[in-house]
C-alpha cells in the first residue's frame, strides 16, 4: 500500500458535473444518423438481457425500486460518464481497435480535455512550483506500421497528480496542470518530463461509489498516464500507460490494463538526478 491511499478524493458532485459538461461540449451529437433498424436491434437486445437477468434471478420489486432510485442518482451526481467509462467503454474499445497492427490502445476515460498547452518535442508538462511525486523522464519515438518515422506527430498527455487528482475535475488545481501536447521532431522523437501519478480512486460519495460499496467491490484504478497520439493519414491512438508492480494492474475497476501498456522503468542515473526514466514508443496504423 502506498501513502497515496489516504489522499483526498475528488467529490462526485465536482468531478461528475465537470465530466458531464465536458462530454456535452465535445461528443454528445455523435450517432444522430444511426438507422432506425440498428437502434431497434441494439435497444431490444439490451432490454432482453435485462429481462433474462430478472427472470433468472427472480428480481423483486424492492430490488427493482432500488435500481430505479440508483439510476436517478447516477444522473443527479453527473456520474453517467464515469459509470459508462469504468464499466462499459473497455468493450467498445476492444471492438473498435481489433483490426490494428500497431500499438495496443485502451479506454479514454472521462477526464480528457482537448487543447492542452503545446510544449514542442522536448519539455515538461505544466506543474505547480512544488508538484509532489517522483520525477519521470519519458523518451520515445512515433512510427507507422508501414515503417516510416512520423515527424510532427502529436502526443497529448494527461494524468492525475501524486494524490490521484485530475486538473479541471478536482478543485484547487491550476487549469492545465499535468496536461500537455508534445510534437515529435524530424526523427519522430519526443522527451517528456513529468511526475509519477498515484493510483486513482473513483469518487466514493456518489452513485458509483454507492454501487461499489453495496456490491463489496473496490474503487481503484492503477496509476496511469493517459495519451492520445495522432499523425496525418493515421488512426488516432488512445492509450494509457501503467507502472510495474502496481497492485491494481491485475484488478483495475475499469478493466483497461493490457500487458503491452506496462512501462519498463529505470532509476534515473548519474548527474545527481532523482526519479525514473522510461523508453516507450508508439506505432500507428495508417488510416
Ligand atoms: C479515470 O482516471 C479513468 O482513467 C477512468 C477510465 C475512469 C475513471 C477515472
Ligand atoms: Fe484516468
PDB file of C-alpha atoms and ligand atoms in Angstrom:
ATOM      1  CA  UNK A   1       0.000   0.000   0.000  1.00  0.00           C
ATOM      2  CA  UNK A   2       1.225   3.490  -0.794  1.00  0.00           C
ATOM      3  CA  UNK A   3       0.682   6.630   1.291  1.00  0.00           C
ATOM      4  CA  UNK A   4      -1.497   7.943  -1.507  1.00  0.00           C
ATOM      5  CA  UNK A   5      -4.348   5.756  -0.310  1.00  0.00           C
ATOM      6  CA  UNK A   6      -5.089   8.350   2.365  1.00  0.00           C
ATOM      7  CA  UNK A   7      -5.073  11.219  -0.124  1.00  0.00           C
ATOM      8  CA  UNK A   8      -8.098  13.486  -0.595  1.00  0.00           C
ATOM      9  CA  UNK A   9     -10.533  12.344  -3.275  1.00  0.00           C
ATOM     10  CA  UNK A  10     -12.478  14.442  -5.732  1.00  0.00           C
ATOM     11  CA  UNK A  11     -16.123  14.630  -4.747  1.00  0.00           C
ATOM     12  CA  UNK A  12     -18.706  13.072  -7.002  1.00  0.00           C
ATOM     13  CA  UNK A  13     -20.540  16.377  -7.301  1.00  0.00           C
ATOM     14  CA  UNK A  14     -17.440  18.246  -8.508  1.00  0.00           C
ATOM     15  CA  UNK A  15     -15.853  15.724 -10.864  1.00  0.00           C
ATOM     16  CA  UNK A  16     -19.192  14.357 -12.107  1.00  0.00           C
ATOM     17  CA  UNK A  17     -20.595  17.754 -13.067  1.00  0.00           C
ATOM     18  CA  UNK A  18     -17.329  18.657 -14.851  1.00  0.00           C
ATOM     19  CA  UNK A  19     -17.180  15.338 -16.727  1.00  0.00           C
ATOM     20  CA  UNK A  20     -20.819  15.645 -17.812  1.00  0.00           C
ATOM     21  CA  UNK A  21     -20.294  19.214 -19.105  1.00  0.00           C
ATOM     22  CA  UNK A  22     -17.085  18.174 -20.876  1.00  0.00           C
ATOM     23  CA  UNK A  23     -18.891  15.322 -22.638  1.00  0.00           C
ATOM     24  CA  UNK A  24     -21.782  17.539 -23.741  1.00  0.00           C
ATOM     25  CA  UNK A  25     -19.332  20.060 -25.210  1.00  0.00           C
ATOM     26  CA  UNK A  26     -17.069  17.610 -27.064  1.00  0.00           C
ATOM     27  CA  UNK A  27     -19.002  14.488 -28.013  1.00  0.00           C
ATOM     28  CA  UNK A  28     -22.735  14.437 -27.422  1.00  0.00           C
ATOM     29  CA  UNK A  29     -24.072  14.503 -31.024  1.00  0.00           C
ATOM     30  CA  UNK A  30     -22.101  11.524 -32.416  1.00  0.00           C
ATOM     31  CA  UNK A  31     -24.721   8.965 -33.518  1.00  0.00           C
ATOM     32  CA  UNK A  32     -27.543  11.263 -34.651  1.00  0.00           C
ATOM     33  CA  UNK A  33     -27.768   9.420 -38.003  1.00  0.00           C
ATOM     34  CA  UNK A  34     -27.919   5.837 -36.700  1.00  0.00           C
ATOM     35  CA  UNK A  35     -30.596   3.988 -38.751  1.00  0.00           C
ATOM     36  CA  UNK A  36     -33.863   3.019 -37.029  1.00  0.00           C
ATOM     37  CA  UNK A  37     -33.193  -0.677 -37.613  1.00  0.00           C
ATOM     38  CA  UNK A  38     -29.888  -0.511 -35.743  1.00  0.00           C
ATOM     39  CA  UNK A  39     -31.309   1.476 -32.820  1.00  0.00           C
ATOM     40  CA  UNK A  40     -34.170  -1.015 -32.571  1.00  0.00           C
ATOM     41  CA  UNK A  41     -31.846  -4.041 -32.688  1.00  0.00           C
ATOM     42  CA  UNK A  42     -29.440  -2.723 -30.022  1.00  0.00           C
ATOM     43  CA  UNK A  43     -32.136  -1.386 -27.689  1.00  0.00           C
ATOM     44  CA  UNK A  44     -34.143  -4.623 -27.956  1.00  0.00           C
ATOM     45  CA  UNK A  45     -31.166  -6.880 -27.235  1.00  0.00           C
ATOM     46  CA  UNK A  46     -30.021  -4.833 -24.234  1.00  0.00           C
ATOM     47  CA  UNK A  47     -33.565  -4.918 -22.831  1.00  0.00           C
ATOM     48  CA  UNK A  48     -33.798  -8.666 -23.474  1.00  0.00           C
ATOM     49  CA  UNK A  49     -30.567  -9.169 -21.500  1.00  0.00           C
ATOM     50  CA  UNK A  50     -32.097  -7.224 -18.600  1.00  0.00           C
ATOM     51  CA  UNK A  51     -35.324  -9.264 -18.794  1.00  0.00           C
ATOM     52  CA  UNK A  52     -33.343 -12.516 -18.812  1.00  0.00           C
ATOM     53  CA  UNK A  53     -31.420 -11.436 -15.686  1.00  0.00           C
ATOM     54  CA  UNK A  54     -34.677 -10.574 -13.871  1.00  0.00           C
ATOM     55  CA  UNK A  55     -36.189 -13.981 -14.702  1.00  0.00           C
ATOM     56  CA  UNK A  56     -33.031 -15.937 -13.944  1.00  0.00           C
ATOM     57  CA  UNK A  57     -32.518 -14.347 -10.515  1.00  0.00           C
ATOM     58  CA  UNK A  58     -36.198 -13.721  -9.574  1.00  0.00           C
ATOM     59  CA  UNK A  59     -35.598  -9.959  -9.101  1.00  0.00           C
ATOM     60  CA  UNK A  60     -38.078  -8.499  -6.566  1.00  0.00           C
ATOM     61  CA  UNK A  61     -39.988  -5.188  -6.529  1.00  0.00           C
ATOM     62  CA  UNK A  62     -37.681  -3.945  -3.732  1.00  0.00           C
ATOM     63  CA  UNK A  63     -34.691  -4.637  -5.946  1.00  0.00           C
ATOM     64  CA  UNK A  64     -36.386  -3.055  -8.966  1.00  0.00           C
ATOM     65  CA  UNK A  65     -37.109   0.108  -6.949  1.00  0.00           C
ATOM     66  CA  UNK A  66     -33.544   0.176  -5.614  1.00  0.00           C
ATOM     67  CA  UNK A  67     -32.342   0.085  -9.218  1.00  0.00           C
ATOM     68  CA  UNK A  68     -34.718   2.901 -10.162  1.00  0.00           C
ATOM     69  CA  UNK A  69     -33.530   5.184  -7.386  1.00  0.00           C
ATOM     70  CA  UNK A  70     -29.906   4.330  -8.087  1.00  0.00           C
ATOM     71  CA  UNK A  71     -30.265   5.177 -11.800  1.00  0.00           C
ATOM     72  CA  UNK A  72     -31.884   8.502 -10.859  1.00  0.00           C
ATOM     73  CA  UNK A  73     -28.907   9.289  -8.597  1.00  0.00           C
ATOM     74  CA  UNK A  74     -26.340   8.458 -11.306  1.00  0.00           C
ATOM     75  CA  UNK A  75     -27.780  11.357 -13.322  1.00  0.00           C
ATOM     76  CA  UNK A  76     -28.148  13.673 -10.338  1.00  0.00           C
ATOM     77  CA  UNK A  77     -24.492  13.117  -9.419  1.00  0.00           C
ATOM     78  CA  UNK A  78     -23.346  13.679 -13.018  1.00  0.00           C
ATOM     79  CA  UNK A  79     -21.841  10.183 -12.985  1.00  0.00           C
ATOM     80  CA  UNK A  80     -23.040   8.758 -16.310  1.00  0.00           C
ATOM     81  CA  UNK A  81     -19.641   9.486 -17.933  1.00  0.00           C
ATOM     82  CA  UNK A  82     -17.857   7.823 -15.017  1.00  0.00           C
ATOM     83  CA  UNK A  83     -20.185   4.810 -14.880  1.00  0.00           C
ATOM     84  CA  UNK A  84     -20.001   4.142 -18.629  1.00  0.00           C
ATOM     85  CA  UNK A  85     -16.237   4.654 -18.949  1.00  0.00           C
ATOM     86  CA  UNK A  86     -15.486   2.426 -15.948  1.00  0.00           C
ATOM     87  CA  UNK A  87     -17.847  -0.478 -16.738  1.00  0.00           C
ATOM     88  CA  UNK A  88     -18.637  -0.342 -20.457  1.00  0.00           C
ATOM     89  CA  UNK A  89     -16.023   1.531 -22.518  1.00  0.00           C
ATOM     90  CA  UNK A  90     -13.379  -1.217 -22.450  1.00  0.00           C
ATOM     91  CA  UNK A  91     -15.521  -3.475 -24.636  1.00  0.00           C
ATOM     92  CA  UNK A  92     -16.291  -0.690 -27.122  1.00  0.00           C
ATOM     93  CA  UNK A  93     -12.540  -0.018 -27.345  1.00  0.00           C
ATOM     94  CA  UNK A  94     -11.828  -3.719 -27.863  1.00  0.00           C
ATOM     95  CA  UNK A  95     -14.236  -3.927 -30.793  1.00  0.00           C
ATOM     96  CA  UNK A  96     -13.142  -0.604 -32.317  1.00  0.00           C
ATOM     97  CA  UNK A  97      -9.415  -1.428 -32.376  1.00  0.00           C
ATOM     98  CA  UNK A  98      -9.382  -5.197 -33.034  1.00  0.00           C
ATOM     99  CA  UNK A  99      -8.028  -4.705 -36.572  1.00  0.00           C
ATOM    100  CA  UNK A 100      -4.930  -2.744 -35.538  1.00  0.00           C
ATOM    101  CA  UNK A 101      -1.400  -3.934 -36.314  1.00  0.00           C
ATOM    102  CA  UNK A 102       0.295  -1.071 -34.451  1.00  0.00           C
ATOM    103  CA  UNK A 103       0.151  -0.086 -30.811  1.00  0.00           C
ATOM    104  CA  UNK A 104      -2.411  -1.505 -28.436  1.00  0.00           C
ATOM    105  CA  UNK A 105      -4.602   1.218 -27.001  1.00  0.00           C
ATOM    106  CA  UNK A 106      -7.137   1.323 -24.210  1.00  0.00           C
ATOM    107  CA  UNK A 107     -10.064   3.423 -22.985  1.00  0.00           C
ATOM    108  CA  UNK A 108     -10.101   7.234 -22.868  1.00  0.00           C
ATOM    109  CA  UNK A 109     -11.990   7.616 -19.601  1.00  0.00           C
ATOM    110  CA  UNK A 110     -13.904  10.733 -18.528  1.00  0.00           C
ATOM    111  CA  UNK A 111     -11.097  13.270 -17.970  1.00  0.00           C
ATOM    112  CA  UNK A 112      -9.585  14.176 -21.371  1.00  0.00           C
ATOM    113  CA  UNK A 113      -9.614  17.860 -22.276  1.00  0.00           C
ATOM    114  CA  UNK A 114      -8.615  18.924 -25.811  1.00  0.00           C
ATOM    115  CA  UNK A 115      -6.266  21.851 -26.390  1.00  0.00           C
ATOM    116  CA  UNK A 116      -3.614  21.322 -23.696  1.00  0.00           C
ATOM    117  CA  UNK A 117      -0.563  23.651 -23.924  1.00  0.00           C
ATOM    118  CA  UNK A 118       1.977  22.889 -26.704  1.00  0.00           C
ATOM    119  CA  UNK A 119       5.438  22.039 -25.394  1.00  0.00           C
ATOM    120  CA  UNK A 120       7.353  21.100 -28.569  1.00  0.00           C
ATOM    121  CA  UNK A 121       9.306  17.844 -28.861  1.00  0.00           C
ATOM    122  CA  UNK A 122      11.111  18.080 -25.527  1.00  0.00           C
ATOM    123  CA  UNK A 123       9.917  19.589 -22.305  1.00  0.00           C
ATOM    124  CA  UNK A 124       7.944  19.445 -19.123  1.00  0.00           C
ATOM    125  CA  UNK A 125       4.212  19.227 -18.623  1.00  0.00           C
ATOM    126  CA  UNK A 126       2.872  22.221 -16.648  1.00  0.00           C
ATOM    127  CA  UNK A 127       3.451  21.546 -12.932  1.00  0.00           C
ATOM    128  CA  UNK A 128       2.975  23.522  -9.731  1.00  0.00           C
ATOM    129  CA  UNK A 129       6.025  25.042  -8.045  1.00  0.00           C
ATOM    130  CA  UNK A 130       6.235  22.211  -5.526  1.00  0.00           C
ATOM    131  CA  UNK A 131       4.494  19.471  -7.521  1.00  0.00           C
ATOM    132  CA  UNK A 132       4.619  16.321  -5.381  1.00  0.00           C
ATOM    133  CA  UNK A 133       5.678  12.992  -6.873  1.00  0.00           C
ATOM    134  CA  UNK A 134       8.693  11.152  -8.274  1.00  0.00           C
ATOM    135  CA  UNK A 135      10.109  12.885 -11.393  1.00  0.00           C
ATOM    136  CA  UNK A 136       9.702  10.827 -14.555  1.00  0.00           C
ATOM    137  CA  UNK A 137      11.521  11.330 -17.859  1.00  0.00           C
ATOM    138  CA  UNK A 138       9.968   9.517 -20.801  1.00  0.00           C
ATOM    139  CA  UNK A 139      11.687   9.277 -24.164  1.00  0.00           C
ATOM    140  CA  UNK A 140      10.148   7.731 -27.253  1.00  0.00           C
ATOM    141  CA  UNK A 141       9.528   7.710 -30.949  1.00  0.00           C
ATOM    142  CA  UNK A 142       6.425   7.586 -33.137  1.00  0.00           C
ATOM    143  CA  UNK A 143       6.497   5.434 -36.276  1.00  0.00           C
ATOM    144  CA  UNK A 144       3.982   3.994 -38.737  1.00  0.00           C
ATOM    145  CA  UNK A 145       3.266   0.289 -39.247  1.00  0.00           C
ATOM    146  CA  UNK A 146       4.492   0.960 -42.817  1.00  0.00           C
ATOM    147  CA  UNK A 147       7.945   1.584 -41.297  1.00  0.00           C
ATOM    148  CA  UNK A 148       8.332   5.352 -41.649  1.00  0.00           C
ATOM    149  CA  UNK A 149       9.104   7.696 -38.752  1.00  0.00           C
ATOM    150  CA  UNK A 150       6.320  10.170 -38.045  1.00  0.00           C
ATOM    151  CA  UNK A 151       7.692  13.703 -37.654  1.00  0.00           C
ATOM    152  CA  UNK A 152       5.187  16.259 -36.343  1.00  0.00           C
ATOM    153  CA  UNK A 153       3.037  13.612 -34.626  1.00  0.00           C
ATOM    154  CA  UNK A 154       1.044  14.956 -31.664  1.00  0.00           C
ATOM    155  CA  UNK A 155       1.194  13.356 -28.233  1.00  0.00           C
ATOM    156  CA  UNK A 156      -1.455  14.651 -25.873  1.00  0.00           C
ATOM    157  CA  UNK A 157      -0.709  13.615 -22.291  1.00  0.00           C
ATOM    158  CA  UNK A 158      -2.953  13.974 -19.244  1.00  0.00           C
ATOM    159  CA  UNK A 159      -2.770  12.313 -15.864  1.00  0.00           C
ATOM    160  CA  UNK A 160      -3.586  12.514 -12.175  1.00  0.00           C
ATOM    161  CA  UNK A 161      -1.185  14.067  -9.664  1.00  0.00           C
ATOM    162  CA  UNK A 162       0.569  12.284  -6.800  1.00  0.00           C
ATOM    163  CA  UNK A 163      -2.694  12.497  -4.812  1.00  0.00           C
ATOM    164  CA  UNK A 164      -4.678  10.863  -7.638  1.00  0.00           C
ATOM    165  CA  UNK A 165      -6.435  14.109  -8.651  1.00  0.00           C
ATOM    166  CA  UNK A 166      -7.015  15.497 -12.182  1.00  0.00           C
ATOM    167  CA  UNK A 167      -6.850  19.205 -13.019  1.00  0.00           C
ATOM    168  CA  UNK A 168     -10.226  20.592 -14.214  1.00  0.00           C
ATOM    169  CA  UNK A 169     -12.064  17.768 -12.372  1.00  0.00           C
ATOM    170  CA  UNK A 170     -10.879  18.349  -8.796  1.00  0.00           C
ATOM    171  CA  UNK A 171     -10.926  21.772  -7.126  1.00  0.00           C
ATOM    172  CA  UNK A 172      -7.872  23.949  -6.431  1.00  0.00           C
ATOM    173  CA  UNK A 173      -5.521  22.695  -9.172  1.00  0.00           C
ATOM    174  CA  UNK A 174      -4.261  25.040 -11.949  1.00  0.00           C
ATOM    175  CA  UNK A 175      -6.240  24.551 -15.186  1.00  0.00           C
ATOM    176  CA  UNK A 176      -3.625  22.728 -17.294  1.00  0.00           C
ATOM    177  CA  UNK A 177      -1.651  21.072 -14.502  1.00  0.00           C
ATOM    178  CA  UNK A 178      -0.216  17.734 -15.748  1.00  0.00           C
ATOM    179  CA  UNK A 179      -1.809  18.221 -19.195  1.00  0.00           C
ATOM    180  CA  UNK A 180       0.275  18.974 -22.300  1.00  0.00           C
ATOM    181  CA  UNK A 181       0.654  18.447 -26.053  1.00  0.00           C
ATOM    182  CA  UNK A 182       4.040  17.391 -27.492  1.00  0.00           C
ATOM    183  CA  UNK A 183       5.058  17.263 -31.170  1.00  0.00           C
ATOM    184  CA  UNK A 184       7.665  14.787 -32.454  1.00  0.00           C
ATOM    185  CA  UNK A 185      10.862  16.123 -34.081  1.00  0.00           C
ATOM    186  CA  UNK A 186      12.272  15.261 -37.540  1.00  0.00           C
ATOM    187  CA  UNK A 187      13.260  11.784 -36.313  1.00  0.00           C
ATOM    188  CA  UNK A 188       9.819  11.175 -34.814  1.00  0.00           C
ATOM    189  CA  UNK A 189      11.247  11.537 -31.313  1.00  0.00           C
ATOM    190  CA  UNK A 190       9.983  13.161 -28.109  1.00  0.00           C
ATOM    191  CA  UNK A 191      11.107  13.594 -24.485  1.00  0.00           C
ATOM    192  CA  UNK A 192       8.561  14.278 -21.781  1.00  0.00           C
ATOM    193  CA  UNK A 193       9.299  15.377 -18.213  1.00  0.00           C
ATOM    194  CA  UNK A 194       6.536  14.820 -15.684  1.00  0.00           C
ATOM    195  CA  UNK A 195       5.898  13.216 -12.286  1.00  0.00           C
ATOM    196  CA  UNK A 196       4.579   9.788 -11.446  1.00  0.00           C
ATOM    197  CA  UNK A 197       0.823   9.764 -10.813  1.00  0.00           C
ATOM    198  CA  UNK A 198      -0.808   7.920  -7.893  1.00  0.00           C
ATOM    199  CA  UNK A 199      -3.420   5.180  -8.191  1.00  0.00           C
ATOM    200  CA  UNK A 200      -6.839   6.698  -8.835  1.00  0.00           C
ATOM    201  CA  UNK A 201      -9.830   6.108  -6.596  1.00  0.00           C
ATOM    202  CA  UNK A 202     -13.172   6.907  -8.195  1.00  0.00           C
ATOM    203  CA  UNK A 203     -15.323   9.186  -6.016  1.00  0.00           C
ATOM    204  CA  UNK A 204     -16.831   7.171  -3.167  1.00  0.00           C
ATOM    205  CA  UNK A 205     -19.569   9.669  -2.242  1.00  0.00           C
ATOM    206  CA  UNK A 206     -21.657   9.423  -5.418  1.00  0.00           C
ATOM    207  CA  UNK A 207     -23.832   6.838  -7.170  1.00  0.00           C
ATOM    208  CA  UNK A 208     -20.874   4.799  -8.500  1.00  0.00           C
ATOM    209  CA  UNK A 209     -19.383   4.715  -5.010  1.00  0.00           C
ATOM    210  CA  UNK A 210     -22.734   3.513  -3.630  1.00  0.00           C
ATOM    211  CA  UNK A 211     -22.811   0.633  -6.114  1.00  0.00           C
ATOM    212  CA  UNK A 212     -19.213  -0.306  -5.263  1.00  0.00           C
ATOM    213  CA  UNK A 213     -19.936  -0.288  -1.519  1.00  0.00           C
ATOM    214  CA  UNK A 214     -23.226  -2.189  -1.892  1.00  0.00           C
ATOM    215  CA  UNK A 215     -21.530  -4.862  -4.029  1.00  0.00           C
ATOM    216  CA  UNK A 216     -18.390  -5.103  -1.850  1.00  0.00           C
ATOM    217  CA  UNK A 217     -16.054  -4.117  -4.722  1.00  0.00           C
ATOM    218  CA  UNK A 218     -13.087  -1.732  -4.539  1.00  0.00           C
ATOM    219  CA  UNK A 219     -12.946   1.687  -6.203  1.00  0.00           C
ATOM    220  CA  UNK A 220      -9.380   1.763  -7.540  1.00  0.00           C
ATOM    221  CA  UNK A 221      -7.639   2.085 -10.874  1.00  0.00           C
ATOM    222  CA  UNK A 222      -3.876   1.514 -11.049  1.00  0.00           C
ATOM    223  CA  UNK A 223      -1.684   4.591 -11.544  1.00  0.00           C
ATOM    224  CA  UNK A 224      -1.720   5.543 -15.222  1.00  0.00           C
ATOM    225  CA  UNK A 225      -0.664   8.097 -17.833  1.00  0.00           C
ATOM    226  CA  UNK A 226      -3.288   8.890 -20.484  1.00  0.00           C
ATOM    227  CA  UNK A 227      -2.186   9.639 -24.060  1.00  0.00           C
ATOM    228  CA  UNK A 228      -3.668  10.373 -27.454  1.00  0.00           C
ATOM    229  CA  UNK A 229      -1.198  10.030 -30.322  1.00  0.00           C
ATOM    230  CA  UNK A 230      -2.119  11.363 -33.744  1.00  0.00           C
ATOM    231  CA  UNK A 231      -0.432  11.933 -37.117  1.00  0.00           C
ATOM    232  CA  UNK A 232      -1.834  12.863 -40.539  1.00  0.00           C
ATOM    233  CA  UNK A 233      -3.021   9.817 -42.506  1.00  0.00           C
ATOM    234  CA  UNK A 234      -3.044   7.575 -39.406  1.00  0.00           C
ATOM    235  CA  UNK A 235      -5.612   6.305 -36.946  1.00  0.00           C
ATOM    236  CA  UNK A 236      -5.584   8.221 -33.696  1.00  0.00           C
ATOM    237  CA  UNK A 237      -4.349   6.089 -30.823  1.00  0.00           C
ATOM    238  CA  UNK A 238      -5.883   6.485 -27.363  1.00  0.00           C
ATOM    239  CA  UNK A 239      -3.921   4.626 -24.680  1.00  0.00           C
ATOM    240  CA  UNK A 240      -2.886   4.525 -21.050  1.00  0.00           C
ATOM    241  CA  UNK A 241       0.483   3.501 -19.685  1.00  0.00           C
ATOM    242  CA  UNK A 242       0.841   1.710 -16.368  1.00  0.00           C
ATOM    243  CA  UNK A 243       3.582   1.180 -13.766  1.00  0.00           C
ATOM    244  CA  UNK A 244       5.054  -2.229 -12.974  1.00  0.00           C
ATOM    245  CA  UNK A 245       4.155  -3.665  -9.584  1.00  0.00           C
ATOM    246  CA  UNK A 246       1.009  -1.593  -9.052  1.00  0.00           C
ATOM    247  CA  UNK A 247      -1.370  -3.743  -7.017  1.00  0.00           C
ATOM    248  CA  UNK A 248      -4.301  -2.718  -9.231  1.00  0.00           C
ATOM    249  CA  UNK A 249      -2.710  -3.665 -12.577  1.00  0.00           C
ATOM    250  CA  UNK A 250      -4.395  -7.068 -12.243  1.00  0.00           C
ATOM    251  CA  UNK A 251      -7.572  -5.727 -10.648  1.00  0.00           C
ATOM    252  CA  UNK A 252      -8.475  -2.465 -12.405  1.00  0.00           C
ATOM    253  CA  UNK A 253     -12.059  -1.412 -11.735  1.00  0.00           C
ATOM    254  CA  UNK A 254     -12.180  -0.143 -15.358  1.00  0.00           C
ATOM    255  CA  UNK A 255     -10.691  -3.365 -16.876  1.00  0.00           C
ATOM    256  CA  UNK A 256      -8.348  -1.235 -19.006  1.00  0.00           C
ATOM    257  CA  UNK A 257      -4.868  -2.683 -18.357  1.00  0.00           C
ATOM    258  CA  UNK A 258      -3.091  -4.663 -21.104  1.00  0.00           C
ATOM    259  CA  UNK A 259       0.394  -6.179 -20.668  1.00  0.00           C
ATOM    260  CA  UNK A 260       1.758  -4.187 -23.641  1.00  0.00           C
ATOM    261  CA  UNK A 261       0.902  -0.955 -21.810  1.00  0.00           C
ATOM    262  CA  UNK A 262       3.010  -1.571 -18.681  1.00  0.00           C
ATOM    263  CA  UNK A 263       6.148   0.596 -18.648  1.00  0.00           C
ATOM    264  CA  UNK A 264       9.672  -0.684 -18.091  1.00  0.00           C
ATOM    265  CA  UNK A 265      11.004   1.905 -15.625  1.00  0.00           C
ATOM    266  CA  UNK A 266      14.646   2.523 -14.779  1.00  0.00           C
ATOM    267  CA  UNK A 267      16.065   4.628 -11.940  1.00  0.00           C
ATOM    268  CA  UNK A 268      17.495   7.913 -13.288  1.00  0.00           C
ATOM    269  CA  UNK A 269      21.269   7.582 -13.085  1.00  0.00           C
ATOM    270  CA  UNK A 270      24.222   9.920 -12.762  1.00  0.00           C
ATOM    271  CA  UNK A 271      24.471  13.707 -12.544  1.00  0.00           C
ATOM    272  CA  UNK A 272      22.661  13.817  -9.207  1.00  0.00           C
ATOM    273  CA  UNK A 273      19.378  13.172 -10.974  1.00  0.00           C
ATOM    274  CA  UNK A 274      16.479  11.796  -8.981  1.00  0.00           C
ATOM    275  CA  UNK A 275      13.474   9.942 -10.241  1.00  0.00           C
ATOM    276  CA  UNK A 276      12.882   7.464 -13.000  1.00  0.00           C
ATOM    277  CA  UNK A 277      13.317   7.175 -16.752  1.00  0.00           C
ATOM    278  CA  UNK A 278      11.400   5.139 -19.264  1.00  0.00           C
ATOM    279  CA  UNK A 279      11.500   4.485 -23.003  1.00  0.00           C
ATOM    280  CA  UNK A 280       8.174   3.794 -24.697  1.00  0.00           C
ATOM    281  CA  UNK A 281       7.470   4.139 -28.440  1.00  0.00           C
ATOM    282  CA  UNK A 282       4.245   4.275 -30.428  1.00  0.00           C
ATOM    283  CA  UNK A 283       3.409   2.610 -33.738  1.00  0.00           C
ATOM    284  CA  UNK A 284       0.359   3.981 -35.565  1.00  0.00           C
ATOM    285  CA  UNK A 285      -1.803   2.236 -38.167  1.00  0.00           C
ATOM    286  CA  UNK A 286      -2.367   4.055 -41.464  1.00  0.00           C
ATOM    287  CA  UNK A 287      -5.975   5.234 -41.658  1.00  0.00           C
TER     288      UNK A 287
HETATM  289  C1  LIG B   1     -10.077   7.614 -14.582  1.00  0.00           C
HETATM  290  O1  LIG B   1      -8.979   8.352 -14.325  1.00  0.00           O
HETATM  291  C2  LIG B   1     -10.048   6.842 -15.660  1.00  0.00           C
HETATM  292  O2  LIG B   1      -8.932   6.842 -16.387  1.00  0.00           O
HETATM  293  C3  LIG B   1     -11.150   6.053 -15.980  1.00  0.00           C
HETATM  294  C4  LIG B   1     -11.104   5.182 -17.164  1.00  0.00           C
HETATM  295  C5  LIG B   1     -12.276   6.086 -15.210  1.00  0.00           C
HETATM  296  C6  LIG B   1     -12.310   6.878 -14.116  1.00  0.00           C
HETATM  297  C7  LIG B   1     -11.211   7.645 -13.801  1.00  0.00           C
HETATM  298 FE1  LIG B   2      -7.550   8.285 -15.663  1.00  0.00          FE
END
